[in-house]
Coordinates of C-alpha atoms in Angstrom, one line a residue:
M78 CA 12.2 23.5 25.5
G79 CA 12.4 23.3 29.2
R80 CA 14.5 20.7 31.0
K81 CA 18.0 19.9 29.8
Y82 CA 19.3 16.4 30.1
K83 CA 22.8 15.7 31.4
R84 CA 25.0 12.6 32.0
L85 CA 23.5 10.5 29.2
F86 CA 26.7 9.1 27.8
D87 CA 27.1 6.3 30.4
R88 CA 23.7 5.1 29.5
I89 CA 24.5 5.1 25.8
I90 CA 27.6 3.0 26.2
A91 CA 26.1 0.6 28.7
K92 CA 26.5 -3.1 27.7
E93 CA 22.8 -3.8 27.9
N94 CA 22.0 -0.8 25.7
F95 CA 24.5 -2.0 23.0
Q96 CA 23.0 -5.5 23.3
D97 CA 19.5 -4.1 22.7
A98 CA 20.8 -1.9 19.8
F99 CA 22.4 -5.0 18.2
Q100 CA 19.1 -6.9 18.5
K101 CA 17.1 -4.0 16.9
T102 CA 19.6 -3.6 14.1
R103 CA 19.7 -7.3 13.1
K104 CA 15.9 -7.3 12.4
G105 CA 15.4 -7.7 8.7
K106 CA 19.2 -7.6 8.0
R107 CA 20.1 -11.2 8.5
K108 CA 21.0 -11.7 4.8
S109 CA 23.1 -8.5 4.5
M110 CA 26.8 -9.0 4.0
S111 CA 27.7 -6.4 6.7
Y112 CA 25.6 -8.3 9.2
L113 CA 27.0 -11.7 8.3
E114 CA 30.5 -10.3 8.7
F115 CA 29.7 -8.7 12.0
K116 CA 27.9 -11.8 13.3
E117 CA 30.8 -14.2 12.7
Y118 CA 32.4 -12.9 16.0
G119 CA 29.2 -11.1 17.1
Q120 CA 29.8 -10.5 20.8
L121 CA 33.5 -9.7 20.4
N122 CA 32.7 -7.2 17.6
L123 CA 29.9 -5.7 19.6
E124 CA 32.2 -5.2 22.7
M125 CA 35.0 -3.7 20.5
L126 CA 32.5 -1.3 18.9
R127 CA 31.1 -0.3 22.3
Q128 CA 34.6 0.4 23.5
E129 CA 35.4 2.5 20.5
V130 CA 32.4 4.7 21.2
A131 CA 33.3 4.8 25.0
D132 CA 36.9 5.8 24.2
G133 CA 35.9 8.5 21.7
A134 CA 37.6 6.5 18.9
Y135 CA 34.5 5.7 16.9
V136 CA 34.4 7.0 13.3
R137 CA 31.4 6.6 11.1
A138 CA 31.9 4.8 7.8
P139 CA 31.0 6.7 4.6
F140 CA 27.5 6.4 3.3
R141 CA 26.7 4.0 0.5
N142 CA 24.5 6.0 -1.8
F143 CA 22.0 4.7 -4.3
F144 CA 18.8 6.1 -6.0
I145 CA 15.3 4.8 -5.9
Y146 CA 12.0 6.0 -7.5
D147 CA 9.3 6.3 -4.7
P148 CA 7.5 7.8 -6.6
K149 CA 10.1 10.4 -7.5
L150 CA 13.9 10.1 -7.6
R151 CA 15.4 9.9 -4.1
L152 CA 19.0 9.5 -3.0
I153 CA 19.2 6.9 -0.3
S154 CA 22.2 6.7 2.0
G155 CA 23.0 3.4 3.7
L156 CA 25.5 2.5 6.4
P157 CA 27.3 -0.7 7.4
F158 CA 25.7 -2.9 10.1
R159 CA 28.1 -1.7 12.9
D160 CA 27.2 2.0 12.3
R161 CA 23.5 1.3 12.5
I162 CA 24.1 -0.3 15.9
V163 CA 25.7 2.9 17.1
Q164 CA 22.7 4.9 15.8
H165 CA 20.3 2.6 17.7
A166 CA 22.4 2.9 20.8
L167 CA 22.2 6.6 20.7
N168 CA 18.5 6.8 19.7
N169 CA 17.6 4.4 22.5
I170 CA 18.6 7.1 25.0
I171 CA 17.8 10.4 23.3
E172 CA 14.6 9.5 21.4
P173 CA 12.6 9.1 24.7
I174 CA 13.7 12.6 25.6
Y175 CA 12.2 14.1 22.5
E176 CA 9.1 11.9 22.1
P177 CA 7.0 13.6 24.8
T178 CA 7.7 17.0 23.2
F179 CA 6.2 16.0 19.9
L180 CA 2.6 17.0 19.3
P181 CA 0.2 14.1 18.9
Y182 CA -0.7 15.2 15.3
T183 CA 2.6 14.2 13.7
F184 CA 2.7 10.6 12.6
A185 CA 6.0 9.7 11.0
C186 CA 8.5 7.3 12.7
R187 CA 7.0 7.4 16.1
P188 CA 5.8 4.6 18.5
G189 CA 2.1 3.9 18.0
K190 CA 1.8 6.3 15.0
G191 CA 2.4 5.7 11.3
T192 CA 0.5 6.2 8.0
H193 CA -2.7 4.4 8.9
A194 CA -3.0 6.3 12.2
G195 CA -2.5 9.6 10.3
V196 CA -5.2 8.6 7.8
K197 CA -7.7 7.6 10.5
Y198 CA -7.1 10.8 12.4
I199 CA -7.8 13.0 9.4
Q200 CA -10.9 10.9 8.5
S201 CA -12.2 11.2 12.0
H202 CA -12.2 15.0 11.8
L203 CA -13.8 14.9 8.3
R204 CA -16.7 12.9 9.9
K205 CA -17.4 15.7 12.3
G206 CA -18.6 17.7 9.3
E207 CA -17.2 21.0 10.5
A208 CA -14.4 21.5 8.0
T209 CA -15.3 22.3 4.5
H210 CA -11.8 22.8 2.9
F211 CA -8.3 21.5 3.3
L212 CA -4.8 22.9 2.7
K213 CA -2.2 20.4 1.6
T214 CA 1.5 21.4 1.7
D215 CA 4.7 19.6 0.8
F216 CA 8.2 20.8 1.8
S217 CA 10.7 20.8 -1.0
K218 CA 13.5 18.2 -0.6
Y219 CA 12.8 18.0 3.1
F220 CA 15.8 15.9 4.3
P221 CA 18.4 17.5 2.0
S222 CA 17.1 21.0 3.1
I223 CA 17.7 20.5 6.9
Q224 CA 20.5 22.8 7.9
G225 CA 22.9 21.7 10.7
H226 CA 22.8 25.0 12.6
V227 CA 18.9 24.9 12.7
L228 CA 19.0 21.2 13.8
Y229 CA 21.6 21.7 16.5
Q230 CA 19.8 24.7 18.0
L231 CA 17.0 22.2 18.9
H232 CA 19.4 19.5 20.1
D233 CA 21.4 22.0 22.2
A234 CA 18.3 23.3 23.8
K235 CA 17.5 19.8 25.1
I236 CA 20.8 17.9 25.7
Y237 CA 23.6 19.2 27.9
C238 CA 26.1 16.3 27.7
Y239 CA 29.3 16.9 25.9
K240 CA 30.2 13.3 25.0
T241 CA 26.6 12.6 23.8
M242 CA 26.7 15.6 21.5
Q243 CA 30.2 14.7 20.3
L244 CA 28.9 11.2 19.3
K245 CA 25.8 12.8 17.7
E246 CA 28.1 15.1 15.6
I247 CA 30.1 12.1 14.4
I248 CA 26.9 10.6 13.1
T249 CA 25.5 13.9 11.8
P250 CA 28.0 16.7 11.5
R251 CA 27.0 20.0 13.0
D252 CA 28.0 21.8 9.7
T253 CA 25.8 19.5 7.7
N254 CA 23.8 20.7 4.7
G255 CA 21.0 18.2 4.6
V256 CA 20.6 14.8 6.4
A257 CA 20.7 11.4 4.8
I258 CA 17.5 9.6 3.8
G259 CA 17.7 6.0 5.0
S260 CA 19.5 6.8 8.2
L261 CA 17.9 6.1 11.6
A262 CA 19.4 9.2 13.1
S263 CA 18.0 11.3 10.3
Q264 CA 14.5 10.2 11.0
L265 CA 14.7 11.7 14.5
D266 CA 16.4 14.8 13.2
A267 CA 13.8 15.3 10.6
N268 CA 11.0 14.9 13.1
L269 CA 12.7 17.3 15.4
V270 CA 13.0 20.0 12.8
G271 CA 9.4 19.4 11.8
T272 CA 8.2 20.3 15.3
M273 CA 9.1 23.9 14.4
A274 CA 6.3 23.8 11.8
D275 CA 4.0 21.8 14.1
N276 CA 4.2 24.3 16.9
F277 CA 3.7 27.2 14.6
V278 CA 0.6 25.6 13.1
H279 CA -0.9 24.5 16.3
H280 CA -0.2 27.5 18.6
T281 CA -0.3 30.3 16.1
L282 CA -2.4 29.4 13.0
K283 CA -4.8 27.2 15.0
P284 CA -6.8 25.4 12.1
M285 CA -9.7 23.2 13.1
A286 CA -7.4 20.2 12.7
W287 CA -4.1 19.3 11.1
A288 CA -1.6 16.5 10.7
R289 CA 1.9 16.1 9.5
Y290 CA 3.8 13.1 8.2
M291 CA 7.4 14.2 7.8
D292 CA 7.3 16.7 4.9
D293 CA 3.6 16.5 4.2
M294 CA 1.1 18.6 6.1
V295 CA -2.7 18.8 5.9
L296 CA -4.7 21.6 7.6
L297 CA -8.5 21.5 7.8
D298 CA -10.8 24.5 8.2
N299 CA -14.2 25.9 7.1
D300 CA -12.9 29.0 5.4
P301 CA -10.8 28.7 2.3
Q302 CA -9.6 32.3 2.6
R303 CA -8.4 31.6 6.1
L304 CA -6.5 28.6 4.8
R305 CA -4.9 30.7 2.2
E306 CA -3.7 33.1 4.9
M307 CA -2.4 30.1 6.9
K308 CA -0.5 28.9 3.8
D309 CA 1.1 32.3 3.4
A310 CA 2.1 32.5 7.0
L311 CA 3.4 28.9 7.2
E312 CA 5.4 29.4 4.0
E313 CA 7.0 32.6 5.4
F314 CA 7.8 30.8 8.7
A315 CA 9.3 27.9 6.9
R316 CA 11.5 30.2 4.7
N317 CA 12.7 32.4 7.6
E318 CA 13.0 30.0 10.5
M319 CA 13.4 26.5 9.0
L320 CA 15.2 27.7 5.8
M321 CA 12.9 25.6 3.7
R322 CA 10.4 26.2 1.0
F323 CA 7.3 24.5 -0.3
S324 CA 7.5 22.3 -3.4
K325 CA 3.7 22.4 -3.9
W326 CA 0.5 23.3 -2.1
G327 CA -3.2 23.3 -2.8
I328 CA -6.5 24.3 -1.2
A329 CA -9.6 22.3 -2.1
P330 CA -13.1 21.5 -0.8
I331 CA -13.4 18.3 1.3
H332 CA -15.8 16.7 -1.3
R333 CA -12.8 16.3 -3.7
G334 CA -11.1 14.0 -1.2
V335 CA -8.1 14.9 1.0
N336 CA -4.8 13.6 -0.6
F337 CA -2.7 12.4 2.3
L338 CA -0.3 9.5 2.8
G339 CA -1.2 7.7 -0.4
Y340 CA -4.9 7.9 0.0
R341 CA -7.8 10.2 -1.1
I342 CA -9.9 10.5 2.1
W343 CA -13.6 11.4 2.4
P344 CA -15.7 11.3 5.6
K345 CA -17.1 7.8 4.9
H346 CA -14.6 6.2 2.6
K347 CA -11.1 6.4 1.2
L348 CA -9.4 5.3 -2.0
L349 CA -5.8 4.6 -3.0
R350 CA -4.3 7.4 -5.0
K351 CA -3.9 6.6 -8.7
Q352 CA -0.1 7.0 -8.5
S353 CA 0.0 4.2 -5.9
V354 CA -2.0 1.8 -8.1
T355 CA 0.0 2.6 -11.2
R356 CA 3.3 2.0 -9.4
A357 CA 2.0 -1.2 -8.0
K358 CA 0.9 -2.5 -11.4
R359 CA 4.3 -1.7 -12.8
A360 CA 6.1 -3.4 -10.0
I361 CA 3.9 -6.5 -10.2
K362 CA 4.5 -6.7 -14.0
A363 CA 8.3 -6.3 -13.6
L364 CA 8.6 -9.0 -11.0
Q365 CA 6.4 -11.3 -13.0
L366 CA 8.6 -10.8 -16.0
K367 CA 11.7 -11.6 -13.9
K368 CA 9.9 -14.6 -12.5
D369 CA 11.0 -13.6 -9.0
V370 CA 8.3 -15.3 -7.0
E371 CA 9.8 -14.6 -3.6
A372 CA 10.2 -10.9 -4.3
L373 CA 6.7 -10.7 -5.9
N374 CA 5.2 -12.4 -2.8
R375 CA 7.0 -9.9 -0.5
F376 CA 5.8 -7.0 -2.5
L377 CA 2.2 -8.2 -2.6
A378 CA 2.1 -8.8 1.1
A379 CA 3.3 -5.3 1.9
W380 CA 1.3 -3.5 -0.8
T381 CA -2.0 -5.3 -0.2
G382 CA -1.6 -4.6 3.5
H383 CA -1.4 -0.9 2.7
A384 CA -4.2 -1.1 0.1
S385 CA -6.6 -3.0 2.3
W386 CA -7.0 0.1 4.4
A387 CA -8.9 1.6 1.5
D388 CA -12.1 0.6 -0.3
T389 CA -10.3 -1.7 -2.8
N390 CA -12.6 -4.7 -3.5
R391 CA -12.8 -3.9 -7.2
L392 CA -9.1 -3.0 -7.4
F393 CA -8.1 -6.4 -5.9
A394 CA -10.4 -8.2 -8.3
S395 CA -8.9 -6.4 -11.3
L396 CA -5.4 -7.4 -10.1
E397 CA -6.6 -10.9 -9.2
I398 CA -5.3 -10.4 -5.7
A399 CA -7.0 -12.1 -2.8
Q400 CA -7.7 -10.0 0.3

């Protein structure tokens, strides 16, 4: 992976870096109990935490695990406020090292990217009219399938700073079998492992266009048989090199609409997937029954923002939602 980065730890434990990490962590967390407890003696707690990390005395708290349905059952692992500060402090320094190595066709958890950028990118290639078919793949249990020795081969190839890697291993143990969904550090780890597939697709398979959003990949081409061969090659690569498998895959003509990031995408329009609409209707009904107006308004603001990127005039009218 080219250059190795040394002497990073002093930048991680710098007071200004921890202050920035604190500000990033508190966004959206001002009602959480762990934030309120930390905030009571905020600057003192922050300095004590920074000193713990500097002295090598920091120990990550256990994860608080819970399940959500989004749309399938997922195990989410949360951490106390202070541990999220440490993750931000580490990511502030190491994420800019990895970001330039990521290809521009991967859209998850990156500055200037995101779901809507991914959808726009795929639609822009559909409008060229060159691709006739698409391959859609989905890695099975992506985060839980990430193996520590695979992950740390990638970290070790880029970072040559003992104390930095020691802190990284406290957050994500080297002998880990899966990384936690819901952890900031895991987002970077998952993207890093995903670059293995990215580079294989881009430099070896060479479809007309492709995009990845974490565990979801779409490849566009004008030959369905060639896409089938790409699928077989990518599946073998994932199994042998990434130690992952597909949960599902499919090849279909473009006129059926490309299923990606919650939308069905055509060259000139896009629609929300039926699953997204069904989940939204259920959530709205449940919040209305609870008479939780604040939560309902928050949900509607977020969901309509997502939905408004599609052609949804009739949908909003049926739900009596104003755009």
